[in-house]
XYZ file of C-alpha atoms in Angstrom:
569
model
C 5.742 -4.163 32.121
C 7.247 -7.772 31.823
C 9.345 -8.334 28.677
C 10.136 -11.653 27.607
C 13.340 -11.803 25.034
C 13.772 -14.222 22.215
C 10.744 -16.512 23.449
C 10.465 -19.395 21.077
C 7.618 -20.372 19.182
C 7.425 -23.804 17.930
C 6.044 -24.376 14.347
C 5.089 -27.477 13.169
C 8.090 -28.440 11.072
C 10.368 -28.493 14.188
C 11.901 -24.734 13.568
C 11.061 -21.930 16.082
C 11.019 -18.729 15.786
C 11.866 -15.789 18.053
C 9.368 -13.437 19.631
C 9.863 -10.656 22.046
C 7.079 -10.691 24.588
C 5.729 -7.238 26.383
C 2.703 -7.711 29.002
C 1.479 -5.832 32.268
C 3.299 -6.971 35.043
C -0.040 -7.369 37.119
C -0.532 -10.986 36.412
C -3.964 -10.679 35.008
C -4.794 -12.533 31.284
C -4.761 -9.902 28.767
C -5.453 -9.736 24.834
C -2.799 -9.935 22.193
C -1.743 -7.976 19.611
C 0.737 -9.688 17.390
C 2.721 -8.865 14.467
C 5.201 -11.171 12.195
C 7.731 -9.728 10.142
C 10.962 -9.424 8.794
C 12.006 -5.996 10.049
C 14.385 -7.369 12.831
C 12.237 -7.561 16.263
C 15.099 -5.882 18.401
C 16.094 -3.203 16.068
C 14.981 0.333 17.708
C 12.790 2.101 14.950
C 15.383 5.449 15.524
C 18.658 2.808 14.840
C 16.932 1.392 11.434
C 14.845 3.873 9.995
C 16.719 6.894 11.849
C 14.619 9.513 8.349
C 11.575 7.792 9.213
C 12.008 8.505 13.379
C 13.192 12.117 12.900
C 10.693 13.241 10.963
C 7.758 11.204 13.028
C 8.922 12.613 16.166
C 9.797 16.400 15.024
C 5.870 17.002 13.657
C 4.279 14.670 16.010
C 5.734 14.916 19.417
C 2.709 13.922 21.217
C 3.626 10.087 19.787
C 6.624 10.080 22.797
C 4.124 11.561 25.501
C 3.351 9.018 27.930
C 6.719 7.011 25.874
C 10.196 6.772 26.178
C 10.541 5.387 23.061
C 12.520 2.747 23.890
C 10.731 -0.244 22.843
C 9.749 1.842 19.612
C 10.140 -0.254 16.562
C 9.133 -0.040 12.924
C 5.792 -0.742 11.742
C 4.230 -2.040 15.079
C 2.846 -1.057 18.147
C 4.656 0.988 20.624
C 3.989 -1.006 23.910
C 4.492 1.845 25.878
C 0.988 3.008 24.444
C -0.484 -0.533 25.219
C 0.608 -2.041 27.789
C -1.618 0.520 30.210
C -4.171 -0.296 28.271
C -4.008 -3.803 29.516
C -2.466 -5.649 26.211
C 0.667 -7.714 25.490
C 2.071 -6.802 22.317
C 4.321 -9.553 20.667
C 6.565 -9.464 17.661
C 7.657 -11.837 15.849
C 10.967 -12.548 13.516
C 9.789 -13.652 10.328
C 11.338 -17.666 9.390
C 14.774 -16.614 8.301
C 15.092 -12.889 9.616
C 15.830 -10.914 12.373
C 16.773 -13.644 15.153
C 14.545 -16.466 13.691
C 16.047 -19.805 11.421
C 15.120 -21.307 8.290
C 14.469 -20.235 4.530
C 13.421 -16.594 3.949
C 10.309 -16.699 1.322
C 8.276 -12.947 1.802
C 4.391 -13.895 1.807
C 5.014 -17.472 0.740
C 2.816 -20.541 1.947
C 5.329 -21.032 4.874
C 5.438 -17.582 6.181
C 1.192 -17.630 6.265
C 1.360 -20.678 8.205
C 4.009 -20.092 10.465
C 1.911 -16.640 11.223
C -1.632 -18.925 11.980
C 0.755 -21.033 14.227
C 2.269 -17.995 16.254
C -1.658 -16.451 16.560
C -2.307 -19.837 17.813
C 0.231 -19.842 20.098
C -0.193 -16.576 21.927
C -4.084 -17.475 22.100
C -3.060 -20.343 24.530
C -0.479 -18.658 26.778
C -1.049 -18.511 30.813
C -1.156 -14.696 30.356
C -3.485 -14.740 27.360
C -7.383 -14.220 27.421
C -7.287 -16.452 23.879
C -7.918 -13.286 22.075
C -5.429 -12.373 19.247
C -5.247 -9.168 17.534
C -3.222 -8.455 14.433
C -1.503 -4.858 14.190
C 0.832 -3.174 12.241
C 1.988 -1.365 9.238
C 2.691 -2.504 5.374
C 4.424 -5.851 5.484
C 3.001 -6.611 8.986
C -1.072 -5.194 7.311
C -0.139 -7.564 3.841
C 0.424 -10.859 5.550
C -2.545 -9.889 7.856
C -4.821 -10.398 4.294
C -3.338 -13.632 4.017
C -3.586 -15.190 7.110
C -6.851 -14.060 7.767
C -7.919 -16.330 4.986
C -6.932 -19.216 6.999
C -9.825 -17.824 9.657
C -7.022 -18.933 12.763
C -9.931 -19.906 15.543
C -8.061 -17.312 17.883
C -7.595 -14.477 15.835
C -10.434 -12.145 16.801
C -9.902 -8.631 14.941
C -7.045 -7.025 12.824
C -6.030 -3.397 12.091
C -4.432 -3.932 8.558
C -2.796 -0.147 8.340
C -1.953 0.632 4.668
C -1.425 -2.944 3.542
C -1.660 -4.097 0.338
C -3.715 -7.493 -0.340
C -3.030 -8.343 -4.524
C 0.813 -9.024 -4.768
C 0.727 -8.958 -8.783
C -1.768 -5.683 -8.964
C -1.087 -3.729 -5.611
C 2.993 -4.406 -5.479
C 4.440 -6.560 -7.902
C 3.033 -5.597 -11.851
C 0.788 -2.226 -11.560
C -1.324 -2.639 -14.737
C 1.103 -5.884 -15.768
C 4.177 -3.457 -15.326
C 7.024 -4.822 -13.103
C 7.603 -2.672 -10.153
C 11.190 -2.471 -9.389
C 10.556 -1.840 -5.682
C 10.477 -5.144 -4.312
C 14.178 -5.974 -5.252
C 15.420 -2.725 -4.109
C 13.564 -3.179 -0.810
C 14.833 -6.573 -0.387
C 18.264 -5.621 -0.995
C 18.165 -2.465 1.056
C 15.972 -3.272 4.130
C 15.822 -7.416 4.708
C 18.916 -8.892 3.638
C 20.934 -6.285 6.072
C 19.322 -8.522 8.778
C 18.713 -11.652 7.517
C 19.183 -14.371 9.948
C 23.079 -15.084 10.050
C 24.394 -11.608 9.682
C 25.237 -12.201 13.559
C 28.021 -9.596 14.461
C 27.218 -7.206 11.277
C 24.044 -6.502 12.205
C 23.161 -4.146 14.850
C 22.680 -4.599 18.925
C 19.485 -4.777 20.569
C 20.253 -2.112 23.349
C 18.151 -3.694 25.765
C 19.937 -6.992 25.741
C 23.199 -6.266 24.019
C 22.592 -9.064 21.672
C 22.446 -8.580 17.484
C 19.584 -8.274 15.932
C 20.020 -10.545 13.073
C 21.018 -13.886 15.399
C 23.959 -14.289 17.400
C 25.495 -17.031 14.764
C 27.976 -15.696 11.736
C 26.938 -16.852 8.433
C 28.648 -16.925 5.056
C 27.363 -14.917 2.204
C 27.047 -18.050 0.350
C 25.199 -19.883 3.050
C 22.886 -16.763 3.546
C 22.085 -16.927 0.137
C 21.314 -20.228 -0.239
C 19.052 -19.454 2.597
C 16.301 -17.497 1.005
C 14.571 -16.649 -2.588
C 15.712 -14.276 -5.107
C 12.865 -12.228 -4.615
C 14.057 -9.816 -7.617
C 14.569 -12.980 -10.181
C 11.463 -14.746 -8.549
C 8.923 -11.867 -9.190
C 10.784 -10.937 -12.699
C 9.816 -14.643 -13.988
C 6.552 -14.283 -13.257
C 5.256 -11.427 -15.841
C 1.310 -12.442 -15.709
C -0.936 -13.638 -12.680
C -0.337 -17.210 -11.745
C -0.267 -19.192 -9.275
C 3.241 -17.817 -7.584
C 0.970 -14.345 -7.441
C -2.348 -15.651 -6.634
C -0.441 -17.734 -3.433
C 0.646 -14.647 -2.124
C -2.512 -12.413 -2.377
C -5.758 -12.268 -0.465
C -8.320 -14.731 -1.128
C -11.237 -12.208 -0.110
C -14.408 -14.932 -0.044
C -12.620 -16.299 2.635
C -11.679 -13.439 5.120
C -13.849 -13.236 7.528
C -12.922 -11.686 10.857
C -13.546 -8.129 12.035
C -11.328 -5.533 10.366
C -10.533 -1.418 10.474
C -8.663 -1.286 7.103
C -6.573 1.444 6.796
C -5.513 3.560 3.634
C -3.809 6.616 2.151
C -4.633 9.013 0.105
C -1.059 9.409 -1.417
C 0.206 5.397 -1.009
C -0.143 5.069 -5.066
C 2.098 2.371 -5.826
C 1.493 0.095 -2.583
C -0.124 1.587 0.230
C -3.311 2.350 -0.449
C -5.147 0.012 -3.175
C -5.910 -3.486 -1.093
C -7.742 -1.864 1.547
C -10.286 -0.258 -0.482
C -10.748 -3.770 -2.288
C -10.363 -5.350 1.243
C -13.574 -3.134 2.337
C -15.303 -3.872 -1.050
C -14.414 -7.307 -1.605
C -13.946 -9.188 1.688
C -16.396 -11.466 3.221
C -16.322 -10.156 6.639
C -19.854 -8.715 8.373
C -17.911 -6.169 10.691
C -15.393 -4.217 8.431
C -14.487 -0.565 8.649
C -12.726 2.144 6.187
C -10.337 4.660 7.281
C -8.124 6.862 4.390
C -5.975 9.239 5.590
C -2.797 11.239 4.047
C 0.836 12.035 4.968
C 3.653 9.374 5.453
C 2.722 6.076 5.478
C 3.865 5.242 9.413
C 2.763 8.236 10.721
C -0.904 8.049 11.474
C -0.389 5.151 13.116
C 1.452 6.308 16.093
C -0.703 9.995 16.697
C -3.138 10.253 18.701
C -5.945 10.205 16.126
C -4.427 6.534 15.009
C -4.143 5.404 18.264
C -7.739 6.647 19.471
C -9.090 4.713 16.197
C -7.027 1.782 16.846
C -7.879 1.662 20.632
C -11.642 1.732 20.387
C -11.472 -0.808 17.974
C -9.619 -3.064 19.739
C -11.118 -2.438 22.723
C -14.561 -3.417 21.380
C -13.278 -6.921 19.553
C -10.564 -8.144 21.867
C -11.584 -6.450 25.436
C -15.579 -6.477 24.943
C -15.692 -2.872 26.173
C -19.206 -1.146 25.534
C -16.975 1.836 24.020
C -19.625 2.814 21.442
C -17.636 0.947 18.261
C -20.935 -1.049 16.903
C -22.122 2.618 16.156
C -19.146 3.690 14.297
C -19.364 4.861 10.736
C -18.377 2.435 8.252
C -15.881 4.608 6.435
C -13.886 7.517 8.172
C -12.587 9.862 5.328
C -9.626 12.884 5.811
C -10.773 14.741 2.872
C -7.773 16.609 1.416
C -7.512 20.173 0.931
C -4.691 21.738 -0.139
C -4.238 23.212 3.450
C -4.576 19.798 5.365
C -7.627 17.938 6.345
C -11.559 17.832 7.117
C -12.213 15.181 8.263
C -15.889 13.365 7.583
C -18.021 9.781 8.225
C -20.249 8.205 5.862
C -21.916 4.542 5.447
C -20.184 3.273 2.572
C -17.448 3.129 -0.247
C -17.712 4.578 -3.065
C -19.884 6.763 -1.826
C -23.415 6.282 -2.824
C -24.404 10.236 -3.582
C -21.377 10.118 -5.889
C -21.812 12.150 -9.295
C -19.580 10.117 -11.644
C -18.637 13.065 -14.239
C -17.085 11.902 -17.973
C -14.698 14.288 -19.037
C -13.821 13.481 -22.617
C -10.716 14.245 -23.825
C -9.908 16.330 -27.011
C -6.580 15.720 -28.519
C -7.466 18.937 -31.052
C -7.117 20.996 -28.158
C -5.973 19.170 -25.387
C -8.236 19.625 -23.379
C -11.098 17.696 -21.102
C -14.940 18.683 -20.728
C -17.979 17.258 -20.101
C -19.557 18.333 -23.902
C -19.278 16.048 -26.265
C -16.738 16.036 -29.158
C -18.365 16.376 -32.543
C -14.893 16.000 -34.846
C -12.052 13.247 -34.719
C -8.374 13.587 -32.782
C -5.464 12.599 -32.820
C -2.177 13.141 -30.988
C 0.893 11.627 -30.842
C 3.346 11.618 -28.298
C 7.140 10.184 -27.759
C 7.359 7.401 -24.684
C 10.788 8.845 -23.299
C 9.561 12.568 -22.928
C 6.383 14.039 -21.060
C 3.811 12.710 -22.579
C 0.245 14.542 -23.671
C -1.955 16.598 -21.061
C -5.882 17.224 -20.930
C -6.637 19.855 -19.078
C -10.297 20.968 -17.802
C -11.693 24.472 -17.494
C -11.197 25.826 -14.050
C -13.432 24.518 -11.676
C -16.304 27.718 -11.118
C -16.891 26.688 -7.573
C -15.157 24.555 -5.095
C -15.410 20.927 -5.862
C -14.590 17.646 -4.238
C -13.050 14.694 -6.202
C -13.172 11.746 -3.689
C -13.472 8.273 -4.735
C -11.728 5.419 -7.363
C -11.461 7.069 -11.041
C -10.321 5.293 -14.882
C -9.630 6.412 -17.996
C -10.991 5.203 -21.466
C -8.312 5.419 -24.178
C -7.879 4.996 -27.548
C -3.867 4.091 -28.416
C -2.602 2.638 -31.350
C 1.699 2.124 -31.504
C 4.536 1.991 -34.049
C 5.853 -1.064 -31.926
C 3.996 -4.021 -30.428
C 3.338 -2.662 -27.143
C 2.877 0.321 -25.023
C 3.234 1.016 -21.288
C 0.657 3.677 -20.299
C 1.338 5.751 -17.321
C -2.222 7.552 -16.012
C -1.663 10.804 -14.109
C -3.767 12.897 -12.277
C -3.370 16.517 -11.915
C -4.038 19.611 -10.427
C -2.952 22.771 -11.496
C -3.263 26.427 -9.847
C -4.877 29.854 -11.478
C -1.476 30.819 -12.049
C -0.378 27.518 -13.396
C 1.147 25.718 -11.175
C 0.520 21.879 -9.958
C -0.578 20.660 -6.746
C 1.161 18.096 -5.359
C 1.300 16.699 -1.713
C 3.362 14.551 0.481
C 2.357 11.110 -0.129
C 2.994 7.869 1.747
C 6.611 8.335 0.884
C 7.324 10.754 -1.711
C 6.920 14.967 -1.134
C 5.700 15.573 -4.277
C 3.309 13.093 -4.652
C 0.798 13.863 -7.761
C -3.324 13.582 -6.910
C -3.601 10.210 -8.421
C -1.985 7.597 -10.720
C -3.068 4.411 -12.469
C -0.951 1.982 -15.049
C -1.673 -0.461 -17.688
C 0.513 -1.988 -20.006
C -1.642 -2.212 -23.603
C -0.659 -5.753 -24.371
C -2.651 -6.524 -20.940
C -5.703 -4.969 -21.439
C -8.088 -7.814 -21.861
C -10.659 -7.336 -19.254
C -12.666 -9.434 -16.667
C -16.198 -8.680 -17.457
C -17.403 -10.080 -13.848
C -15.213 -8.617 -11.812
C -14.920 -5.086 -14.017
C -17.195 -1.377 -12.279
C -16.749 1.320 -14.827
C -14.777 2.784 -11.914
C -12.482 0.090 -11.514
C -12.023 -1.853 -14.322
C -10.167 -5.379 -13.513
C -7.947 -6.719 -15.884
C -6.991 -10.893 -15.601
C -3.098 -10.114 -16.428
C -3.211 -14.202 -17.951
C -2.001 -13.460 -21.771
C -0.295 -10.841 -23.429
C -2.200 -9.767 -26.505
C 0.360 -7.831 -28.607
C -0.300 -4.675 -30.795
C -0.460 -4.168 -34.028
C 1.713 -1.169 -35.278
C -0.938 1.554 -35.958
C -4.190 0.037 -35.552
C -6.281 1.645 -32.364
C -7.238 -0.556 -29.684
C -9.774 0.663 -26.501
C -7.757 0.310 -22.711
C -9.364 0.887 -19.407
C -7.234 2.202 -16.970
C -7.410 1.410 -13.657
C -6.606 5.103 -11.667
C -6.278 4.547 -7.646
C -8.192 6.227 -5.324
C -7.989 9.649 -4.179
C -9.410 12.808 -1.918
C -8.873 16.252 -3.228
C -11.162 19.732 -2.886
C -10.891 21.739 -5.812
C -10.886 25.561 -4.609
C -12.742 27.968 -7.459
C -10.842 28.597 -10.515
C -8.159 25.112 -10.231
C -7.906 22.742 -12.849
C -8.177 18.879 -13.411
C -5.808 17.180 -15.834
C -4.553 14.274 -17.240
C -1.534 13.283 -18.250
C -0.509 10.322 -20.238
C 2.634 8.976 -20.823
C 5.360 6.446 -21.182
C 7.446 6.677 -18.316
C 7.020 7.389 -14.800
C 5.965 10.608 -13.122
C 8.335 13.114 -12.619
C 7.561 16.141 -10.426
C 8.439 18.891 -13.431
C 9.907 21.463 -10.609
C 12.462 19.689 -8.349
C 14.665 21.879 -6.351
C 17.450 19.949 -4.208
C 16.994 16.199 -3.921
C 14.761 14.190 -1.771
C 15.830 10.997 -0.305
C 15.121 8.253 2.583
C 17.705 6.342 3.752
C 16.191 3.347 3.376
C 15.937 3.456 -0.483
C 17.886 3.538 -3.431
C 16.831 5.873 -5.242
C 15.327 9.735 -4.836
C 12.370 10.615 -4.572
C 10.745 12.696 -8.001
C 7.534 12.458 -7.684
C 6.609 8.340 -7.551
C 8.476 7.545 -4.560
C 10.197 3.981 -5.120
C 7.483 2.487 -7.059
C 9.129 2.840 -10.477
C 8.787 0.541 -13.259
C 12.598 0.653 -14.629
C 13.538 -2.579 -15.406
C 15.054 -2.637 -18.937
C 14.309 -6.065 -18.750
C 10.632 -5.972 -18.110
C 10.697 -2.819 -20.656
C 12.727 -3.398 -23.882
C 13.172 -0.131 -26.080
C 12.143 -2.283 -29.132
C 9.025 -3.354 -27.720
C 7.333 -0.465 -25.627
C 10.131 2.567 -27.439
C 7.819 3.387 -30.302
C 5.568 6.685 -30.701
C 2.113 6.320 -29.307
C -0.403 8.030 -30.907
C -4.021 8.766 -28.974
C -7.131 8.929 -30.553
C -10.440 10.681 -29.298
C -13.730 12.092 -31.325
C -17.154 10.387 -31.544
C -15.459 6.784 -32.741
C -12.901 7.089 -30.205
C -14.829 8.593 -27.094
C -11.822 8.800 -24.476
C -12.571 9.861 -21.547
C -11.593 10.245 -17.501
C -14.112 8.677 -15.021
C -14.442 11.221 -12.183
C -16.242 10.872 -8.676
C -17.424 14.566 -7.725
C -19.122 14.692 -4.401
C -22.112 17.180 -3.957
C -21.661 19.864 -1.878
């Protein structure tokens, strides 16, 4: 293959930015597949995420057959894997990362438009056929939502893998809750190779130049260089229009996608592209949900195959059998793995949506109606309160969105409420899996903050309610008020005899049976249970304010209840 280094692409404020450039070396015009982000273009996926490679590599080996690896780097193609296929894959430094100038701003205005100008650059290169593909992982999948809204005339298909599309609801405030992750990411994974970090960054091995530009800057002049993405997102506590700038505008996305989601990505990766396939404008769209790590299905071979006939359909015009594809592509969770299964749409239509009302009496869930008044209180620093169901009496599959109705009154004027679904074991024990990022991921987990619970009618499915997140509307100590809580989606067969549950509480999950500690190197903190998608900030969460008992309330004038989607057998 031909690889061009550090090609410039002009944008129209007079800055360029830096692309690397991999095509066959056989002259002929070939389709693109582009990616833009802040990840450092020359920075070998092994060298930056070295937990990440290691584990990718030791349980999928077949994703270095026919690969050196080399080129390998995180969150985008490999274009080992492509190149043969006859596409040039180019990546791109995001405006003030990695190799390219200017101001960093993640997902602002500037960064959407200097994406629509690089996909309208490589669709009028000599060695390009004018067809532009978008491809990649999480940050590379989230600005993919945006710029397609933008409808670039040479942007002919995308593969958004595990991207989330709603910066306040899928990343920034779950349920109006800050999410801490963004400023830990920032300060653990971007601003190590920000444009200017010159000789402290690492060295592209291929051209022995650094990663993050070959001038030195000053931590000062670095600093004034980008946003405080921490401080930014912290002084913006409901949906406005710094959030709504840097979300998906779904009317307007039109082109052909395969959205791609997982089961286990609650938190970020999994949320946007079920609303992408429910909400977006586009005629041609496909669903795929899958489980595991967040970057690994992309790089197996059952990724790749996906990804290939896709592209090969929208960008090559091959007659590969894609317009007959399945609209949704499901890896139905078992506790041994996966079964894998098609159907025609999402949720699915032979769906048996079960109520389970909760007792606080007996803490427990069923599908009988109560007949006396409950009540139980529970402290926001400890556990919380668990409904469990009676043991399934025959294997049963939960698959689909879920939400709970509660009933909450507080001693203080607000509550955070932290949704958890579980699955527990004959002999007691919970089921837990390894998630997009975290090993002991729980089945499913949804958040709203109580003081955000007005709801938009319009926009609201009894399986997904949608909450506005424009005013706070304070409690008053004791009285009851109704929330619906949003749950994410989730896959998971029941065997005979296991249990459904629910816990609520007032803190994040915590896996209750940690042995050792789990950590990537690439975040602060380990992982317990909800990965790096806490919501810690003592700012955001004053003790005064969300510290005081909770007390929930079920019975005939208070009928709480979990929303479940059971599949048929």
């Amino acid at each position: 293959m031909i690889i061009d280094w550090d090609v410039e692409i002009p944008m129209s404020d007079g800055l360029a930015l830096r692309a690397d450039v991999f095509r066959p070396s056989g002259g002929d015009r070939c389709p693109v597949l582009l990616g833009l982000g802040p990840y450092a273009k020359g920075l070998p996926f092994e060298v930056g995420y070295p937990d990440q490679w290691r584990r990718l590599v030791t349980s999928h080996p077949e994703v270095l057959e026919g690969s050196s690896g080399a080129y390998q780097n995180w969150e985008v193609p490999d274009p080992e894997k492509w190149i043969p296929e006859g596409y040039a894959c180019v990546r791109v430094d995001a405006r003030g990362t990695g190799r390219s100038p200017g101001y960093l701003d993640h997902f602002s205005p500037q960064e959407i438009r200097d994406l629509y100008e690089a996909i309208e650059w490589a669709g009028v290169q000599p060695w390009s056929t004018g067809k532009v593909g978008l491809s990649g992982v999480s940050y590379f999948a989230i600005n993919a939502w945006l710029v397609a809204g933008l409808n670039p005339p040479h942007l002919a298909a995308m593969v958004p893998w595990e991207g989330a599309a709603d910066w306040y609801r899928d990343m920034t405030h779950h349920g109006g809750m800050l999410s801490t992750f963004w400023k830990n990411w920032y300060d653990m994974q971007v601003l190590p190779i920000q444009y200017g970090v010159g000789d402290g960054s690492a060295i592209n091995p291929h051209t022995g130049e650094h990663v993050a530009g070959s001038v030195n800057l000053d931590h000062a002049t670095r600093a004034a260089n980008r946003s405080d993405l921490g401080a930014d997102i912290l002084a913006h506590p409901l949906d406005d229009a710094y959030h709504r700038e840097r979300s998906a505008d779904w009317p307007k996305v039109k082109v052909p996608f395969l959205s791609a989601a997982n089961w286990g990505g609650q938190g970020l990766h999994s949320r946007g592209n079920f609303e992408a396939f429910t909400q977006a404008a586009s005629a041609e769209k496909w669903l795929e949900v899958h489980g595991i790590e967040h970057w690994t299905e992309y790089y197996t071979d059952y990724g790749l195959r996906l990804q290939k006939r896709f592209f090969g359909h929208f960008l090559k015009d091959e007659a590969n059998g894609w317009r007959d594809e399945p609209r949704v592509r499901l890896q139905v969770r078992r506790l041994d793995g996966f079964e894998e299964r098609t159907e025609n749409e999402w949720p699915l239509a032979r769906t048996r949506w079960t109520s389970l009302n909760l007792d606080a009496a007996g803490q427990r869930m069923s599908e009988a109606p109560l007949t006396t008044e409950g009540s139980v209180e529970y402290d926001p620093a400890g556990e919380g309160i668990t409904f469990v169901a009676d043991p399934v009496g025959e294997e049963t599959e939960v698959t689909g969105p879920l939400a709970a109705r509660l009933f909450v009154s507080s001693a203080t004027p607000d509550a955070d409420i932290f949704a958890v679904v579980r699955v527990f074991s004959p002999a007691g024990d919970e089921v837990t899996f390894q998630g997009a990022l975290d090993p002991h991921t729980p089945v499913a987990q949804g958040w709203l903050r109580a003081s955000h619970r007005k709801l938009d009618p319009a926009r609201s499915r009894a399986d997904r309610p949608f909450h506005p997140h424009d005013e706070r509307q304070p409690l008053e100590p004791e009285a009851v008020y109704q929330l619906e809580v949003e749950i994410w989606p989730t896959s998971m067969v029941l065997p005979a005899g296991y249990r459904l549950a629910l816990t609520i509480r007032g803190s994040d999950y915590v896996y209750p049976k940690l042995t050792g500690e789990a950590r990537l190197g690439t975040f602060k903190n380990a992982l317990t249970g909800s990965g790096p998608f806490l919501h810690d900030d003592p700012v955001d969460r004053p003790r005064e304010v969300f510290g005081g008992r909770v007390t929930l309330w079920t019975g005939p004038d208070h009928p709480a209840r979990l929303l479940v989607p059971v599949i048929p057998r």
